[in-house]
Every structure is written in C-alpha cells, then in structure tokens.
Short mmCIF file of C-alpha atoms in Angstrom, two decimals:
data_model
loop_
_atom_site.label_atom_id
_atom_site.label_comp_id
_atom_site.label_asym_id
_atom_site.label_seq_id
_atom_site.Cartn_x
_atom_site.Cartn_y
_atom_site.Cartn_z
CA MET F 1 9.53 1.83 5.63
CA THR F 2 7.30 4.75 7.38
CA ILE F 3 5.83 8.11 4.59
CA THR F 4 6.18 11.36 6.66
CA ASP F 5 4.42 12.06 3.64
CA ARG F 6 1.04 10.90 5.04
CA GLN F 7 -1.82 11.80 7.88
CA ILE F 8 -3.61 9.04 9.67
CA LEU F 9 -7.50 10.17 10.23
CA GLU F 10 -9.49 8.64 12.87
CA VAL F 11 -13.55 7.94 12.10
CA THR F 12 -15.08 6.83 14.75
CA GLY F 13 -18.77 6.90 16.27
CA GLN F 14 -21.88 4.41 16.21
CA ASP F 15 -22.43 6.13 12.10
CA ALA F 16 -19.09 6.47 10.69
CA GLU F 17 -18.71 3.13 8.50
CA PRO F 18 -22.33 4.69 6.86
CA PHE F 19 -21.42 7.91 6.81
CA LEU F 20 -17.95 6.74 5.01
CA GLN F 21 -20.18 4.39 3.08
CA GLY F 22 -21.89 6.01 1.39
CA LEU F 23 -19.25 8.96 0.59
CA VAL F 24 -16.04 7.05 -1.17
CA THR F 25 -15.56 5.11 -4.13
CA ASN F 26 -15.54 2.05 -2.62
CA ASP F 27 -17.12 -0.78 -0.40
CA LEU F 28 -16.44 -0.85 3.09
CA SER F 29 -17.76 -3.99 3.68
CA GLY F 30 -14.19 -4.66 3.03
CA LEU F 31 -12.92 -4.17 5.87
CA ALA F 32 -13.50 -7.08 7.03
CA GLN F 33 -10.87 -8.68 5.74
CA GLY F 34 -8.11 -6.25 5.66
CA LEU F 35 -6.73 -3.00 3.27
CA ILE F 36 -9.42 -1.30 1.58
CA TYR F 37 -8.55 1.82 -1.22
CA ALA F 38 -10.22 4.52 -1.79
CA ALA F 39 -10.82 7.48 -3.17
CA LEU F 40 -13.32 10.50 -2.50
CA LEU F 41 -14.65 12.82 -5.84
CA SER F 42 -16.53 15.63 -6.47
CA PRO F 43 -20.21 16.19 -7.14
CA GLN F 44 -18.75 16.26 -11.05
CA GLY F 45 -16.99 12.71 -10.61
CA LYS F 46 -13.31 14.01 -10.37
CA TYR F 47 -10.93 13.65 -8.43
CA LEU F 48 -9.62 14.83 -4.59
CA ALA F 49 -8.05 12.58 -2.49
CA ASP F 50 -7.24 8.86 -2.30
CA PHE F 51 -6.34 7.32 0.87
CA PHE F 52 -6.36 3.99 2.81
CA LEU F 53 -8.88 2.35 5.43
CA ALA F 54 -8.13 0.53 8.56
CA ARG F 55 -10.77 -1.01 10.80
CA GLN F 56 -7.96 -0.51 13.92
CA GLY F 57 -8.69 -0.17 17.46
CA GLY F 58 -12.46 0.48 17.99
CA ALA F 59 -11.33 2.97 15.08
CA ILE F 60 -11.51 3.52 10.56
CA LEU F 61 -7.93 4.78 10.49
CA LEU F 62 -8.25 7.00 7.23
CA ASP F 63 -4.87 6.63 5.87
CA VAL F 64 -4.69 10.24 3.27
CA ALA F 65 -1.25 12.25 1.20
CA ALA F 66 -0.19 15.15 4.34
CA GLY F 67 -0.74 17.65 1.41
CA LEU F 68 -4.58 16.71 0.94
CA ALA F 69 -5.24 15.92 4.90
CA PRO F 70 -7.10 19.48 5.28
CA GLY F 71 -8.84 19.90 2.40
CA LEU F 72 -9.85 16.40 2.89
CA LEU F 73 -10.97 16.35 6.90
CA LYS F 74 -13.45 19.82 5.80
CA ARG F 75 -14.99 18.58 3.41
CA LEU F 76 -16.19 15.45 5.35
CA SER F 77 -17.22 17.35 7.84
CA MET F 78 -19.45 19.41 5.81
CA TYR F 79 -20.30 16.70 4.48
CA LYS F 80 -20.96 14.66 8.42
CA LEU F 81 -23.96 16.44 9.45
CA ARG F 82 -25.71 14.97 11.97
CA ALA F 83 -24.30 11.96 11.17
CA ALA F 84 -23.06 10.20 14.97
CA VAL F 85 -19.51 10.85 13.61
CA GLU F 86 -16.24 12.49 14.98
CA ILE F 87 -13.20 13.18 12.55
CA THR F 88 -9.86 13.57 14.11
CA PRO F 89 -5.90 13.49 12.95
CA SER F 90 -4.31 10.04 14.08
CA PRO F 91 -0.68 10.09 16.33
CA LEU F 92 0.31 7.02 14.51
CA VAL F 93 2.73 7.02 11.65
CA VAL F 94 2.30 4.86 8.40
CA ALA F 95 4.88 2.21 7.98
CA GLN F 96 6.04 0.26 4.72
CA GLY F 97 7.34 -2.73 3.44
CA LEU F 98 7.38 -5.43 0.43
CA GLY F 99 7.42 -8.98 1.92
CA THR F 100 4.90 -10.41 3.74
CA ALA F 101 2.78 -8.54 5.78
CA PRO F 102 3.77 -8.33 9.66
CA GLU F 103 0.58 -9.22 12.35
CA ASP F 104 0.00 -4.93 12.20
CA GLY F 105 0.22 -4.83 8.78
CA TRP F 106 -2.06 -5.45 5.92
CA SER F 107 -1.42 -6.17 1.67
CA ASP F 108 -1.48 -3.62 -0.31
CA PRO F 109 -4.61 -4.19 -1.86
CA ARG F 110 -3.79 -2.79 -4.95
CA HIS F 111 -1.23 -4.96 -6.06
CA PRO F 112 0.89 -7.60 -4.21
CA ALA F 113 4.19 -6.02 -5.48
CA LEU F 114 3.00 -3.24 -3.11
CA GLY F 115 4.18 -5.42 0.13
CA TRP F 116 1.91 -4.49 3.09
CA ARG F 117 1.24 -0.70 5.52
CA ALA F 118 0.74 -0.88 9.07
CA TYR F 119 0.13 1.95 11.95
CA ARG F 120 1.83 2.76 14.72
CA ALA F 121 3.51 4.61 17.15
CA THR F 122 6.35 4.89 16.52
CA PRO F 123 8.48 5.30 12.14
CA THR F 124 10.43 1.77 11.50
CA ASP F 125 12.86 2.00 8.56
CA GLY F 126 11.90 0.46 5.44
CA ILE F 127 11.51 0.75 1.18
CA ALA F 128 14.00 3.38 0.00
CA PRO F 129 11.70 6.02 -2.13
CA ALA F 130 14.05 5.24 -5.38
CA ALA F 131 12.63 1.84 -5.32
CA TRP F 132 9.26 2.86 -3.99
CA ASP F 133 8.91 4.86 -8.02
CA ARG F 134 10.63 1.82 -9.89
CA LEU F 135 7.33 -0.11 -8.36
CA ARG F 136 5.18 2.20 -8.96
CA VAL F 137 6.91 2.79 -12.97
CA ALA F 138 6.76 -0.76 -12.89
CA HIS F 139 2.59 -1.61 -12.36
CA ALA F 140 0.96 2.09 -13.07
CA ILE F 141 0.20 2.86 -9.65
CA PRO F 142 -0.82 6.87 -9.47
CA GLU F 143 0.59 9.45 -6.82
CA SER F 144 -1.28 11.79 -5.04
CA GLY F 145 -0.11 14.75 -6.80
CA ILE F 146 1.66 13.42 -9.14
CA GLU F 147 -0.71 11.46 -11.03
CA LEU F 148 -3.59 12.16 -9.51
CA ILE F 149 -4.37 15.50 -9.49
CA PRO F 150 -7.50 17.42 -7.79
CA ASP F 151 -10.20 18.61 -9.29
CA GLU F 152 -8.86 16.89 -12.50
CA THR F 153 -8.16 13.44 -13.29
CA TYR F 154 -11.15 10.94 -13.78
CA ILE F 155 -10.02 7.85 -11.50
CA LEU F 156 -10.94 5.20 -14.29
CA GLU F 157 -8.46 7.26 -16.28
CA ALA F 158 -5.45 6.55 -13.62
CA GLY F 159 -7.09 2.89 -13.76
CA PHE F 160 -9.14 2.37 -10.17
CA GLU F 161 -10.40 -0.33 -11.72
CA HIS F 162 -7.44 -2.39 -11.60
CA LEU F 163 -5.30 -0.81 -8.57
CA HIS F 164 -9.44 -2.42 -7.03
CA GLY F 165 -9.88 0.99 -5.70
CA VAL F 166 -13.74 0.82 -6.92
CA ASP F 167 -16.64 -0.88 -6.43
CA PHE F 168 -19.58 -1.32 -9.47
CA LYS F 169 -22.31 -2.99 -7.26
CA LYS F 170 -21.65 -1.04 -4.15
CA GLY F 171 -24.55 1.77 -4.85
CA CYS F 172 -24.41 5.26 -4.74
CA TYR F 173 -21.32 7.60 -3.48
CA VAL F 174 -20.95 11.14 -4.97
CA GLY F 175 -19.81 11.12 -8.12
CA GLN F 176 -21.30 7.69 -8.58
CA GLU F 177 -22.94 8.90 -11.82
CA VAL F 178 -20.54 10.29 -14.16
CA THR F 179 -18.21 7.00 -12.70
CA ALA F 180 -20.46 4.65 -14.15
CA ARG F 181 -21.94 6.62 -16.84
CA MET F 182 -17.56 6.34 -18.26
CA LYS F 183 -17.45 2.66 -17.03
CA HIS F 184 -20.38 1.58 -18.80
CA LYS F 185 -21.33 3.98 -21.36
CA THR F 186 -17.89 4.67 -23.20
CA GLU F 187 -14.41 3.33 -24.44
CA LEU F 188 -11.03 5.93 -22.27
CA ARG F 189 -9.54 7.66 -24.67
CA LYS F 190 -7.43 8.66 -22.13
CA GLY F 191 -5.53 7.11 -19.59
CA LEU F 192 -2.60 6.73 -17.69
CA ALA F 193 0.70 4.67 -19.38
CA ARG F 194 3.30 3.00 -19.07
CA VAL F 195 5.85 4.30 -21.23
CA ALA F 196 9.95 3.86 -22.03
CA ILE F 197 12.28 6.89 -22.19
CA ASP F 198 14.89 7.43 -23.82
CA GLY F 199 16.72 10.34 -22.15
CA THR F 200 14.73 12.69 -18.57
CA ALA F 201 12.14 15.65 -19.03
CA PRO F 202 10.38 17.06 -15.90
CA VAL F 203 7.66 16.38 -13.78
CA GLY F 204 4.06 17.95 -16.17
CA SER F 205 6.26 18.34 -19.07
CA GLU F 206 4.17 17.46 -22.01
CA ILE F 207 3.52 15.09 -24.19
CA THR F 208 3.96 15.27 -28.36
CA ALA F 209 3.98 13.02 -31.42
CA ASP F 210 4.05 14.84 -35.14
CA GLY F 211 3.20 18.41 -33.42
CA LYS F 212 0.26 17.21 -31.77
CA PRO F 213 -0.10 17.78 -28.09
CA VAL F 214 -0.54 13.87 -27.46
CA GLY F 215 -0.26 13.59 -22.90
CA ARG F 216 1.86 15.05 -19.84
CA LEU F 217 5.33 12.78 -18.51
CA PHE F 218 5.51 12.32 -14.83
CA THR F 219 7.28 9.30 -12.59
CA GLN F 220 10.34 8.11 -14.60
CA SER F 221 12.86 5.59 -12.90
CA GLU F 222 15.25 3.23 -14.87
CA GLY F 223 14.43 4.61 -18.59
CA GLU F 224 10.56 4.17 -17.92
CA ALA F 225 7.66 6.11 -16.87
CA LEU F 226 4.68 6.32 -16.15
CA ALA F 227 2.52 8.79 -18.61
CA HIS F 228 -1.17 10.42 -19.45
CA LEU F 229 -2.52 9.76 -22.45
CA ARG F 230 -4.34 10.22 -25.55
CA PHE F 231 -4.61 6.81 -26.62
CA ASP F 232 -5.23 7.66 -30.48
CA ARG F 233 -2.42 9.40 -30.72
CA ALA F 234 -0.22 7.11 -28.44
CA GLY F 235 1.03 3.90 -30.82
CA GLY F 236 4.48 6.18 -32.55
CA GLU F 237 7.78 7.60 -31.07
CA MET F 238 6.57 10.56 -28.97
CA GLN F 239 8.43 12.79 -27.27
CA ALA F 240 8.24 15.31 -24.23
CA GLY F 241 11.47 18.34 -24.50
CA GLU F 242 14.14 16.05 -25.31
CA ALA F 243 13.01 13.11 -24.45
CA ARG F 244 12.40 9.94 -26.95
CA LEU F 245 9.15 7.91 -25.40
CA ARG F 246 7.65 4.47 -26.83
CA LEU F 247 3.92 3.58 -25.42
CA LEU F 248 4.37 0.01 -23.75
CA GLU F 249 2.14 -2.57 -22.56
CA ILE F 250 0.82 -2.40 -18.72
#
C-alpha cells in the first residue's frame, strides 16, 4: 500500500546522525541493521511526533504522518542551530505490504505482523485500511493523531517500549528525564490496552465504569478496540456511549 497520509523528510549533512541522536527516543546506531521507530518529545516528556528512520541514498529518511510534518520540520529546524544538517521534504512515497520485505524494503520494527515499508518514487497498491486497523488493534499499535495525541500522550503509556520505539541506554535526548523516571521510578497506572467491544462509539468517546471515568475509546475493528485506560478502574464491564467494553490481554 502506498500511504498517502505520510510525508518523508530527508535529513542530510555530515552532522545528520549525531543531530538526530541527541533529539529522538531511539538509538540511531540501529540504522545499520534496518528501519528504526522513534519519537520526538517535548522537554516535558510528552509526545510530539512519531516516525520511522531509514538510511537511503546518502540521506536519513524520516517517515512521519503528513499532518505532523510541518510542525516537526519547524521544531527540528529550531534545534539545528549551527549543525551541518539540511532538512527538506522528499518526493518519495511510502509503500507498505505484508510478508517478507522486498529488496528495497525494511521490516516494520514495531511488530513482525506489520510487514514492511519501502520508500519509492511511484505509488503501489497494498494493504486495505480496514485490514490495517485490524492488525493495529490485534497488536495494540497506536496511530499518529488517533491514539497518539501531541502534547498529551506519554510514550510509555502508549506502549513504546514493546514497540521498540525507545532506548533506555542511549543517553540524553529531549524529554529523556521524564521518560526514564516513568520507566524506573513509577508503575504505570494508565495506558493503551485492547478491549472487547459490543457495539460502537465515536473515536474519543469517554469510557466509564460504575459511573466513574475510566479512559477513552479509540480505533475499533471486528469486535475489538484500542482504549486508553486507568488500570485500577478497568477490571469489570465498562461503557462508552451505548457500547459495552471488557478489558483484553495485549
């Protein structure tokens, strides 16, 4: 599938890798092995954008949701200062498919079931959106702008650790202190989870249990859904509008 709601940015220059290494949540040394999934955070540790990074044609490609691309480009340019780095939009498009990656593709690092991604000059056909939502719900994969909300989401609550989107040994990056504290000094009381759903409700609907707020409902597919929940209130039956919900194991 060619993903039309994605934008690719090209990061070039002799300082490209150390520049990004000091900003994003993952370790760019992994570029030698394939695709990297990472995020840029605010200094307060909140999600701003998530993206894939790949080395291709002498550049580091940054594959991000199109709606987040202008803000991300502006913020990266702000951090650039005197670094020998250029950040420009690319004409390449994102291709995606299931199964073994082609010669020009990389396996999706978040989960083996998500197939592969490639960056090409011309569009191709592939995964239907409904099938992609089904895969995301089955494996608790958050999506930019749906489950991942700028200036609101904390990436550990969105499952970035099991999505291989954060490295706790790489050293400093923007928002690292808050993320490390959440990892080592607290137990997560809220987070993204899978639920069984009987009925439907709009994305963003409030979830309640015994009249108390529990969280919010997001992507729904074939009787299951993703929800951001308070775990201490999510043990029994829950409601979102007219829909009934029950917590599932990830």
